[in-house]
mmCIF file of C-alpha atoms in Angstrom:
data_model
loop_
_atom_site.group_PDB
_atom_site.id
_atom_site.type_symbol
_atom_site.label_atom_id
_atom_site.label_comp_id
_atom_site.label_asym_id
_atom_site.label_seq_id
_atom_site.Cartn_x
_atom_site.Cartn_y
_atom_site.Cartn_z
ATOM 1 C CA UNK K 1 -22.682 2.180 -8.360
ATOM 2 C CA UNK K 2 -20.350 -0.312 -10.223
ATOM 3 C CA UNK K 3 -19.505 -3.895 -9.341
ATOM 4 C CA UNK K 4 -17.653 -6.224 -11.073
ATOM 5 C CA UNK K 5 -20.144 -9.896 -11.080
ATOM 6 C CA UNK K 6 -17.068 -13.304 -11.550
ATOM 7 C CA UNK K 7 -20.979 -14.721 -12.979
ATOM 8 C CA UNK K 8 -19.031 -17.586 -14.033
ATOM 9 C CA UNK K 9 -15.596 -19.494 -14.346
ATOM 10 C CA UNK K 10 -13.201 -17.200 -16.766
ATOM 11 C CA UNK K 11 -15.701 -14.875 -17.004
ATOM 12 C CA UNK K 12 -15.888 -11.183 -15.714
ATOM 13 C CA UNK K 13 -18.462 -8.707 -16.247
ATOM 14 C CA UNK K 14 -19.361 -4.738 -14.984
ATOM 15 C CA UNK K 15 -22.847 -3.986 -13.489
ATOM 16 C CA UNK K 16 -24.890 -1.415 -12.618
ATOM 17 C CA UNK K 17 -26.049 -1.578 -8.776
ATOM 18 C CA UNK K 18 -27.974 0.662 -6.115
ATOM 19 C CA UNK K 19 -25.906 1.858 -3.578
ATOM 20 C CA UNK K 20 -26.024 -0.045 -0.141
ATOM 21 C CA UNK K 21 -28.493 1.273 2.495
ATOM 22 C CA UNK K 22 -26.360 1.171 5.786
ATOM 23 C CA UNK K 23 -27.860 -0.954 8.492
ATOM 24 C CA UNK K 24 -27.459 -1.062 12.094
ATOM 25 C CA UNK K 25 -24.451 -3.221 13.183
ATOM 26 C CA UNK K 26 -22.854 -1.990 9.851
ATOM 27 C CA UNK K 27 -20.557 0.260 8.066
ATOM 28 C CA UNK K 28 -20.480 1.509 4.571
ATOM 29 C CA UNK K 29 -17.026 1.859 3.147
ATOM 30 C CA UNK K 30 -15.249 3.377 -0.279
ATOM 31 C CA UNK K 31 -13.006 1.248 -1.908
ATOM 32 C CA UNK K 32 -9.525 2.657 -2.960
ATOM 33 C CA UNK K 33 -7.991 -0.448 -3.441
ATOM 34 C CA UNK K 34 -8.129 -4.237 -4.190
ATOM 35 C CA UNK K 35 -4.971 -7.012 -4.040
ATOM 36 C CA UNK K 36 -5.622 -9.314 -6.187
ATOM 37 C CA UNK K 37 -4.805 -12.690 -4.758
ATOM 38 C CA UNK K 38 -4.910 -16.541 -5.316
ATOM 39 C CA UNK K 39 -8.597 -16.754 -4.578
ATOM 40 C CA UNK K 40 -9.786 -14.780 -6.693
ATOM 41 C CA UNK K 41 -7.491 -16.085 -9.711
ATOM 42 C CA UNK K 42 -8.827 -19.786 -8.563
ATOM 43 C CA UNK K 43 -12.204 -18.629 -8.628
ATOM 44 C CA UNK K 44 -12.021 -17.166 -12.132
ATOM 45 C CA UNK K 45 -10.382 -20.443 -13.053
ATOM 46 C CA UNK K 46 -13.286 -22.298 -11.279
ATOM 47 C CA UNK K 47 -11.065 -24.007 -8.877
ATOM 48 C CA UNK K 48 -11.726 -22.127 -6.044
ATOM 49 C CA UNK K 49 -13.037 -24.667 -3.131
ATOM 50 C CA UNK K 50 -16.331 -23.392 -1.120
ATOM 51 C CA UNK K 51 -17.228 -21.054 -3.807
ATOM 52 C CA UNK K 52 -20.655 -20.375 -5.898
ATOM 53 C CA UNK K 53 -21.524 -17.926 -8.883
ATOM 54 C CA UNK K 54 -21.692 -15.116 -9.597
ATOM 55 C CA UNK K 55 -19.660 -13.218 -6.818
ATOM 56 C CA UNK K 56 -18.233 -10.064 -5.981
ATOM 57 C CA UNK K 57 -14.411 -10.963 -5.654
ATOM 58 C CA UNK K 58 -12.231 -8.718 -3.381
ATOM 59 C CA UNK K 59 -11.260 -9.278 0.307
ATOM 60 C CA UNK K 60 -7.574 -7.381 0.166
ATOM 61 C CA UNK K 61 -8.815 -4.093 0.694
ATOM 62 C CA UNK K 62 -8.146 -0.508 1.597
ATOM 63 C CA UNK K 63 -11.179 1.654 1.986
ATOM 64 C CA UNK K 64 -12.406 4.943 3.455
ATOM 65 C CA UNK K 65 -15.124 5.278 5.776
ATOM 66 C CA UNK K 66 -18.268 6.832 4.921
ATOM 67 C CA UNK K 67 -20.868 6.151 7.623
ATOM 68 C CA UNK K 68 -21.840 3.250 10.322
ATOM 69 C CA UNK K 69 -21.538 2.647 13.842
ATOM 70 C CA UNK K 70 -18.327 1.703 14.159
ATOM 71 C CA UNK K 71 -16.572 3.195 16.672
ATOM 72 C CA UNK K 72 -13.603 6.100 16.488
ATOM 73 C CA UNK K 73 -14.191 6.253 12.931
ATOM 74 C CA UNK K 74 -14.856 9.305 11.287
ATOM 75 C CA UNK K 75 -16.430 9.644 6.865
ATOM 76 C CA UNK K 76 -12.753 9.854 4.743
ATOM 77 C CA UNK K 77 -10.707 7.389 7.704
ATOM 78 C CA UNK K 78 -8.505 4.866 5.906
ATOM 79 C CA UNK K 79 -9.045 1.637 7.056
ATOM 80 C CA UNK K 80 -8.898 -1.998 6.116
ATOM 81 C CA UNK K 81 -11.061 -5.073 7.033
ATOM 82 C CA UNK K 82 -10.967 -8.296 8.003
ATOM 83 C CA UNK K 83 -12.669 -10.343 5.919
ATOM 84 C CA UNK K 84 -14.451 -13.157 7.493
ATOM 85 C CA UNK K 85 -17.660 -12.901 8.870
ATOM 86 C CA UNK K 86 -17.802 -15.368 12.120
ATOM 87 C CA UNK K 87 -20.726 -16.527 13.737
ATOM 88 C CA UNK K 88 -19.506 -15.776 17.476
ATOM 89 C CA UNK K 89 -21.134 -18.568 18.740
ATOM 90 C CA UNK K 90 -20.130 -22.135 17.274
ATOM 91 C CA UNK K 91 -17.427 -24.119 18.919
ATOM 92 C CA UNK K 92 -14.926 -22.549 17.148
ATOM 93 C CA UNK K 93 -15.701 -18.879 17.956
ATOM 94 C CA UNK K 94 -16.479 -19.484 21.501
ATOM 95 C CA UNK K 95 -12.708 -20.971 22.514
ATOM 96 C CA UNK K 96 -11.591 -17.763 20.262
ATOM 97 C CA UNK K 97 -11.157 -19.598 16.870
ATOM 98 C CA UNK K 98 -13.076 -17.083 14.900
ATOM 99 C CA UNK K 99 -11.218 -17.678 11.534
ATOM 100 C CA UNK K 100 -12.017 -21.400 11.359
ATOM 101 C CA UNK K 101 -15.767 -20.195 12.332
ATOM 102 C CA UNK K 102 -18.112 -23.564 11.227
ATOM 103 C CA UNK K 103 -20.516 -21.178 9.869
ATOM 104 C CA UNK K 104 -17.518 -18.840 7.820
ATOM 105 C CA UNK K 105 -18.518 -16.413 5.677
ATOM 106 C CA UNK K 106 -15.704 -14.934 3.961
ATOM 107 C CA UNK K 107 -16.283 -11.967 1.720
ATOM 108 C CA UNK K 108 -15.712 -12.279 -1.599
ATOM 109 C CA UNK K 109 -15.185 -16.020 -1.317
ATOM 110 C CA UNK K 110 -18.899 -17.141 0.065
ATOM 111 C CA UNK K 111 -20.610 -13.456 0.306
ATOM 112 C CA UNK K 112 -20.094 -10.459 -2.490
ATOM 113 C CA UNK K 113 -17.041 -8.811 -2.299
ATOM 114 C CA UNK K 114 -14.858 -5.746 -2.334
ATOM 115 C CA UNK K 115 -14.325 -5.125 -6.273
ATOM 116 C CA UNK K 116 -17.074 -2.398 -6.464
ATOM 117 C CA UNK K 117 -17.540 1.248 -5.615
ATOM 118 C CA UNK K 118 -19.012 1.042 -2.293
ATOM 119 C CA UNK K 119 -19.040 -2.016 0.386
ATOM 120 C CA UNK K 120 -21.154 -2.683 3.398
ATOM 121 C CA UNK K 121 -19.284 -4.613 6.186
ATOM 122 C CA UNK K 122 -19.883 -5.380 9.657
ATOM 123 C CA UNK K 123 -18.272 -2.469 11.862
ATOM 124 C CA UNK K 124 -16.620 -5.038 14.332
ATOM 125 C CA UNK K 125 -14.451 -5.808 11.246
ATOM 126 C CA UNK K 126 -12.961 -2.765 10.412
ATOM 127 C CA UNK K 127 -9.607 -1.851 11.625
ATOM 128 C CA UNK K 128 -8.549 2.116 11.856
ATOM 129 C CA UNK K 129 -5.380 2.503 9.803
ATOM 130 C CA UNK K 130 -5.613 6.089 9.388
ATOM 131 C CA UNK K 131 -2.023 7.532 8.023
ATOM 132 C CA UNK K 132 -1.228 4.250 5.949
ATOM 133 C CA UNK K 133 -0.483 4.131 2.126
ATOM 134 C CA UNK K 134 -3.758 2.584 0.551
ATOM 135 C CA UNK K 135 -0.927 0.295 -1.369
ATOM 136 C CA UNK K 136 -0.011 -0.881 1.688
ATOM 137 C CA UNK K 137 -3.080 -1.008 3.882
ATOM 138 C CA UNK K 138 -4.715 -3.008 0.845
ATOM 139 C CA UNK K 139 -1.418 -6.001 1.697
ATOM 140 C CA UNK K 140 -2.600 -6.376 5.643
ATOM 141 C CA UNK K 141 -4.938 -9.559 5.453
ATOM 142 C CA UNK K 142 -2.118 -11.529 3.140
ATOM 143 C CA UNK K 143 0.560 -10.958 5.432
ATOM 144 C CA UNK K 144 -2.185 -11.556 8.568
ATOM 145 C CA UNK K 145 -2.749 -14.932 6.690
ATOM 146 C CA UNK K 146 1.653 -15.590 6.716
ATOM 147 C CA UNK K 147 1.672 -14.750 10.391
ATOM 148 C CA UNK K 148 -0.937 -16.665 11.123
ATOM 149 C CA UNK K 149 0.477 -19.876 9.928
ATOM 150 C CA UNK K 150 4.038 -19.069 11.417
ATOM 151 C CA UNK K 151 2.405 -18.785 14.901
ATOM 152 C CA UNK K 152 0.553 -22.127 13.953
ATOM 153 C CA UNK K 153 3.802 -23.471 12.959
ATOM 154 C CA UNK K 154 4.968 -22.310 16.497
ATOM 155 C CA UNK K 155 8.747 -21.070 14.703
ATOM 156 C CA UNK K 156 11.379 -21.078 16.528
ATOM 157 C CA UNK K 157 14.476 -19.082 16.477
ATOM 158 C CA UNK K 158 17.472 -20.554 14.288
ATOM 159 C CA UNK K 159 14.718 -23.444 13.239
ATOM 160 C CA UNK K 160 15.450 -23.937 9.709
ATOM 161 C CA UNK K 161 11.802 -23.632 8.071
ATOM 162 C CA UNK K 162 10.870 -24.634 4.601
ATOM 163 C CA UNK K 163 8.556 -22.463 2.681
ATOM 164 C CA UNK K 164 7.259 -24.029 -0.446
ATOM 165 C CA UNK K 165 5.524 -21.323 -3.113
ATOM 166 C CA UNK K 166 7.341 -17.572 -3.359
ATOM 167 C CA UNK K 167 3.907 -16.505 -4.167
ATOM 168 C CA UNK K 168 2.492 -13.438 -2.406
ATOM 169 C CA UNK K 169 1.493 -15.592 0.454
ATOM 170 C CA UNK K 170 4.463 -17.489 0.410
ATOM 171 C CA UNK K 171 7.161 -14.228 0.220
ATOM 172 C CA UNK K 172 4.667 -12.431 3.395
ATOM 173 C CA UNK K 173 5.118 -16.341 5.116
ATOM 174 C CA UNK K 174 9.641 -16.091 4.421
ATOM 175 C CA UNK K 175 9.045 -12.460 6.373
ATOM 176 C CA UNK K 176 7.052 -13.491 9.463
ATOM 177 C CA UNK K 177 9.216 -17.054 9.591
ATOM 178 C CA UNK K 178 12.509 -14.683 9.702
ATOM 179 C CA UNK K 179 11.217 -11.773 12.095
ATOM 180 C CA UNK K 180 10.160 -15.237 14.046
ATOM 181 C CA UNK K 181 13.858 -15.785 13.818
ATOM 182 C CA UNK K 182 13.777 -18.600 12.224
ATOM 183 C CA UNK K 183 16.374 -19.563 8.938
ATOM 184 C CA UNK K 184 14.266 -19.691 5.840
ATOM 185 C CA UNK K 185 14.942 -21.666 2.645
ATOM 186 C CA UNK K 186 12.637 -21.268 -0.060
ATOM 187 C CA UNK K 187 11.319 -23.500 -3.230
ATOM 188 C CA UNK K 188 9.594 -22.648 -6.288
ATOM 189 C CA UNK K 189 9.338 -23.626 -9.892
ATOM 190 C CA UNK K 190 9.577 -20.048 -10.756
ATOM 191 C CA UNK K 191 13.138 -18.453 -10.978
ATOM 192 C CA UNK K 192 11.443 -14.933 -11.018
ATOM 193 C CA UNK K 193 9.676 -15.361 -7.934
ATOM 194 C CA UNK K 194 12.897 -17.439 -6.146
ATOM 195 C CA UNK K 195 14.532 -13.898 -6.940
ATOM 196 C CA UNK K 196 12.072 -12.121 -5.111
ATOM 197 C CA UNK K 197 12.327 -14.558 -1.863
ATOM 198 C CA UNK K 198 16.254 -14.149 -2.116
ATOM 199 C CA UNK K 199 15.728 -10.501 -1.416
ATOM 200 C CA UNK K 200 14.235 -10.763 2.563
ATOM 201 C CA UNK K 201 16.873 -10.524 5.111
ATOM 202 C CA UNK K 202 16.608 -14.440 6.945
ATOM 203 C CA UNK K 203 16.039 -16.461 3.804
ATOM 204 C CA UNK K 204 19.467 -18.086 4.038
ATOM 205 C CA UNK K 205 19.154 -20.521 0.603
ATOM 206 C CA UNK K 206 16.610 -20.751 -2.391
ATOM 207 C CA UNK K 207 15.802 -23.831 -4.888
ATOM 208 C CA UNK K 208 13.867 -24.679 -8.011
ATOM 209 C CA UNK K 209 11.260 -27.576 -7.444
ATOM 210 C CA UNK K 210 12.469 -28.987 -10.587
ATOM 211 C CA UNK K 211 15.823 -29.791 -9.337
ATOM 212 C CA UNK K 212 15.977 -33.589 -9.527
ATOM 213 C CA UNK K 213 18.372 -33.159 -6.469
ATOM 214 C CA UNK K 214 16.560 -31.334 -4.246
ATOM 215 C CA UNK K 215 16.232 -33.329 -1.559
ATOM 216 C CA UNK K 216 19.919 -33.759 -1.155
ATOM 217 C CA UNK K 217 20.634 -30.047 -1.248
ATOM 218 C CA UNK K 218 17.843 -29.353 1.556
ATOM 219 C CA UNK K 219 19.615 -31.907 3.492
ATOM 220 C CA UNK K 220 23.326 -30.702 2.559
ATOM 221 C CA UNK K 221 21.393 -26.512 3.568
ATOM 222 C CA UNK K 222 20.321 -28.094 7.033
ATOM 223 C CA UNK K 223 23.571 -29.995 8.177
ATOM 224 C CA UNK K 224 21.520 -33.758 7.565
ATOM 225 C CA UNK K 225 18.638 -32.407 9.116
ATOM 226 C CA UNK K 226 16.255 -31.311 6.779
ATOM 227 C CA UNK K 227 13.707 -28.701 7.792
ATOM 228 C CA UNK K 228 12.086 -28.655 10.841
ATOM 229 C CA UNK K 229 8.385 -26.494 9.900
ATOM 230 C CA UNK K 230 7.564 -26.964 6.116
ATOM 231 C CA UNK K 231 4.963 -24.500 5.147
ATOM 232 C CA UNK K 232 3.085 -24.922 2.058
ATOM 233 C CA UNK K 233 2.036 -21.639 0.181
ATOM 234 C CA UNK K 234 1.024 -23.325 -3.200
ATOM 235 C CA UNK K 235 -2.379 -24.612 -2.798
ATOM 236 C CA UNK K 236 -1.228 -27.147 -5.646
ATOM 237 C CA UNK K 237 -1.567 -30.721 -5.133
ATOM 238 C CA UNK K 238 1.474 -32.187 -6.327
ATOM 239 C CA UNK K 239 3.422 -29.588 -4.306
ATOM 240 C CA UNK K 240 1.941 -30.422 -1.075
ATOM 241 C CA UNK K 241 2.419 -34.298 -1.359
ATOM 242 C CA UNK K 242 5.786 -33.938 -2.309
ATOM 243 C CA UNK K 243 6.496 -31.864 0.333
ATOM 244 C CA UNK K 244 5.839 -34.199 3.055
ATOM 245 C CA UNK K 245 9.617 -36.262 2.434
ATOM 246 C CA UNK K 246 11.157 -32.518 3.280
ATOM 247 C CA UNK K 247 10.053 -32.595 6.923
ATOM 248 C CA UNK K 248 12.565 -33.735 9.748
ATOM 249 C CA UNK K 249 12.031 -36.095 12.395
ATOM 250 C CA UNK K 250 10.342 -34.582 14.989
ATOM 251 C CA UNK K 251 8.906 -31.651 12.318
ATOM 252 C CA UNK K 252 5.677 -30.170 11.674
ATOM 253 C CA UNK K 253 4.181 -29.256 8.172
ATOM 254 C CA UNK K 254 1.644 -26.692 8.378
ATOM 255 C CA UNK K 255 -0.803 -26.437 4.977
ATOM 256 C CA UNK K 256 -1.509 -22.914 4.131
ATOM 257 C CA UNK K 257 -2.365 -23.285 0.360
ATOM 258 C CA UNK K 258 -5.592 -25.136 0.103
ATOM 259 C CA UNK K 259 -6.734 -27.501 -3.568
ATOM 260 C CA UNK K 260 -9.571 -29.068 -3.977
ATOM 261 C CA UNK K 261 -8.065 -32.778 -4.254
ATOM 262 C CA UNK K 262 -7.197 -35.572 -1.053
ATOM 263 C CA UNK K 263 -4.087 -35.315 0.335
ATOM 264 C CA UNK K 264 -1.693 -38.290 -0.090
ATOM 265 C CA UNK K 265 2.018 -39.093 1.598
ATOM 266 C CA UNK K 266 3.306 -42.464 2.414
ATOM 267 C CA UNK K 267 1.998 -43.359 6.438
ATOM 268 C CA UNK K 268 4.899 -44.973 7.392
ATOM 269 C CA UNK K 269 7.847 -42.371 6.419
ATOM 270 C CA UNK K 270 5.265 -39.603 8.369
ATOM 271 C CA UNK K 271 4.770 -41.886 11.336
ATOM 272 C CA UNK K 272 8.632 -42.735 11.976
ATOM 273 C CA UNK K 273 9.357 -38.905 12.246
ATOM 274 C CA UNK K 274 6.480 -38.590 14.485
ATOM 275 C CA UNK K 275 5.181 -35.843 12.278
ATOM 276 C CA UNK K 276 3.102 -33.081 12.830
ATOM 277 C CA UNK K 277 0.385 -31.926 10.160
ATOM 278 C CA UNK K 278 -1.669 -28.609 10.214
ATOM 279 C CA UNK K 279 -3.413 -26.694 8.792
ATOM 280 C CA UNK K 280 -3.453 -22.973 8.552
ATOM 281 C CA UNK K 281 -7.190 -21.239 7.718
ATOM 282 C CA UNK K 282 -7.524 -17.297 7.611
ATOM 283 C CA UNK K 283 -6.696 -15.063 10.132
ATOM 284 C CA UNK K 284 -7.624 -13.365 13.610
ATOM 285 C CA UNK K 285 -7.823 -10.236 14.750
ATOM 286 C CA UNK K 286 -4.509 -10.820 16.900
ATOM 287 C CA UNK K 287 -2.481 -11.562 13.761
ATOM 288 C CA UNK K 288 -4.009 -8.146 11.680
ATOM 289 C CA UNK K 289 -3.134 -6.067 14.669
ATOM 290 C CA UNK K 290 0.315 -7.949 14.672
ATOM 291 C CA UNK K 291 1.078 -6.647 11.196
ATOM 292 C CA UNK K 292 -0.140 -3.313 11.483
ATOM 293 C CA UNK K 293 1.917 -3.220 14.085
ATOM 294 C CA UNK K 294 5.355 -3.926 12.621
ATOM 295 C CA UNK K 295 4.057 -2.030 9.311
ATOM 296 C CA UNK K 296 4.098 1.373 11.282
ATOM 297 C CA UNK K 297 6.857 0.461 12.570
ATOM 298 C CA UNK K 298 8.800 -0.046 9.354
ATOM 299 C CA UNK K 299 9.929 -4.084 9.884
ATOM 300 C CA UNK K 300 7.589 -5.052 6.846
ATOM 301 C CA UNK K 301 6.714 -3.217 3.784
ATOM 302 C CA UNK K 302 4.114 -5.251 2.160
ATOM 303 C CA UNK K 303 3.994 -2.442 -0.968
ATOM 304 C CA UNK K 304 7.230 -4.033 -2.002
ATOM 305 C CA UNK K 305 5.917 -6.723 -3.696
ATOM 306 C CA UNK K 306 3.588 -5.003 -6.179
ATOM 307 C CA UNK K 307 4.727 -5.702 -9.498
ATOM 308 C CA UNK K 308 1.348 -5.023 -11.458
ATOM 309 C CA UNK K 309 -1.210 -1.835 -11.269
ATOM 310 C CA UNK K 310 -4.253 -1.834 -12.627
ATOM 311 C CA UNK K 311 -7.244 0.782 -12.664
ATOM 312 C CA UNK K 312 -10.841 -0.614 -11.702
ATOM 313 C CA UNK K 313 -12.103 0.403 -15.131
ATOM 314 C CA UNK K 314 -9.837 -1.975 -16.812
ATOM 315 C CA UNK K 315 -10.215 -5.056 -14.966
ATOM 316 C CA UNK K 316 -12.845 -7.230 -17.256
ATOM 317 C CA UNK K 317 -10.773 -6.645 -20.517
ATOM 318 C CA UNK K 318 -7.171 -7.430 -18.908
ATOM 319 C CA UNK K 319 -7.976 -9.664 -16.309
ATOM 320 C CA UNK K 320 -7.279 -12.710 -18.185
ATOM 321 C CA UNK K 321 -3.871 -11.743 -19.839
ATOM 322 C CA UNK K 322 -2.839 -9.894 -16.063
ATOM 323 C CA UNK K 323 -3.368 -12.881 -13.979
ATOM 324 C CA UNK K 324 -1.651 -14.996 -16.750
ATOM 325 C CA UNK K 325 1.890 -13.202 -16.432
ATOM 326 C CA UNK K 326 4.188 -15.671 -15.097
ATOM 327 C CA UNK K 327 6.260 -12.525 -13.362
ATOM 328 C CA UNK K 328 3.362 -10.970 -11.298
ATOM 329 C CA UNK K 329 3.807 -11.315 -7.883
ATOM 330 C CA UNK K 330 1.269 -8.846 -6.645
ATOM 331 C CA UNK K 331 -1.642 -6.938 -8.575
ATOM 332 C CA UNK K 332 -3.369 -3.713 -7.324
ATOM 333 C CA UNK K 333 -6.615 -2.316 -8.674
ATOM 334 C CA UNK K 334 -7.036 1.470 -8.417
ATOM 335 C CA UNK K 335 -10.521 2.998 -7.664
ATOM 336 C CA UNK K 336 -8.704 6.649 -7.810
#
């Protein structure tokens, strides 16, 4: 079968593979499609943190069975995965923490990944989602990531919640925040992607980054009180220090987005508002089944935000120019 190998920053390449032998504990899966997201456009960059080369990249997939042990599943069921392999028995894992696992594999991050023909997984990991569009099964574990954070973030209803980056991540965070009732205002440096975020029912205001007034207009959007959750959903450095003078007295910032670099914001400002600081890793099986959930139901239609397909063959020769568009918002590579 074919894989593509990231065997280095910026550099892709197609290889020849044997199939995978299925093992006991495991399932074998086809691949119909693959998201494209910010780790795998960090690790071709080389600034993707716990990473090594080469690797498989892929972890936003849609797949059909074709054999294993996992249960209820028959060869030619859609279904999806979630993508990090947990130990089950660190301290994380045992008080039910399993996507901040100490020993965390992640596939396509720290093991081989999903851009290839044919993947083995662990069957506990796969979730049945017979009936769903492969575009849209292929969106789950983004939008598990968003609803992840906004249960972190604890949201409110009517709390007025910040939501810096209108990347894929960032857009999926807006629609959890607002079906958490919450009022969402949005920042980016992109006008493009500010567009996109101005389209989801409970975003209430939008704002460039580069607006040397900003702060004055979050405050004027929030009646003096500035946000009370700021989620960051950039994973860029400058972003997320900035962002801490956006958070209220009494708020909570909650880090989605992840960089490489140490974080800096000014001690006292964050300890006179009694601040709250979080992070946000992965996802668990309680936030997949919450979006597949209100995906069959109709409330979210992750699909929406594909702006780019791609077919599996062409990936190594457009990669570079694809992920370089400053008006993608979401990529999909076909295996049809």
């Amino acid at each position: 079968m074919r894989i593509i190998s990231c065997i280095k920053p910026g550099k892709l390449e197609y290889r020849d593979v044997p199939e995978p032998v299925c093992l006991p504990g495991y399932s074998i899966i086809k691949i119909r499609r693959i998201g494209i997201c910010g780790t795998d456009i960090h690790a071709f960059g080389g600034t993707q943190p716990y990473f090594s080369y080469p690797r498989v990249l892929g972890h936003e997939l849609a797949a059909e069975f074709v054999e294993g042990d996992a249960p209820r599943l028959r060869k030619g069921d859609m279904v999806t995965i979630i993508p990090y392999q947990h130990c089950g028995r660190c301290i994380a894992c045992r008080s039910g923490h399993t996507n901040c696992c100490q020993h965390m594999q992640v596939i396509g991050v720290h093991i081989d990944g999903g851009m290839a023909d044919l993947l083995m997984v662990p069957s506990r990991l796969l979730l049945s989602a017979e009936g769903l569009d492969p575009d849209r099964l292929a969106l789950v574990e983004p939008f598990a990531i968003a609803a992840h954070g906004v249960r972190r973030a604890a949201v409110l209803s009517q709390e007025n919640v910040l939501v810096v980056g209108a990347g894929p991540i960032g857009l999926a965070t807006m629609e959890m925040a607002a079906i958490a009732g919450a009022d969402v205002l949005a920042i980016d440096v992109n006008d493009n992607r500010l567009a996109w975020a101005k389209k989801i029912e409970g975003v209430k205001a939008t704002f460039n980054a580069l607006d040397e007034h900003l702060e004055e207009r979050l405050r004027d959007a929030t009646d003096g009180d500035m946000p009370t959750v700021v989620i960051d959903a950039t994973g860029n450095l400058d972003a997320i220090n900035n962002a801490f003078r956006f958070m209220s007295h009494a708020g909570r910032y909650v880090l989605v987005g992840l960089q490489k670099g140490d974080i800096t914001f000014n001690h006292p400002e964050f300890h006179k508002r009694e601040g709250t600081l979080l992070s946000s890793r992965n996802a668990t099986r309680k936030d997949f089944d919450w979006v597949l959930e209100h995906i069959r139901a109709g409330r979210i239609t992750p699909e929406k935000y594909i702006t780019h397909h791609i077919h599996f063959n062409d990936i190594v020769e457009e990669f570079p120019a694809l992920i370089a568009d400053a008006n993608i918002v979401k990529a999909m590579i076909s295996l049809d």
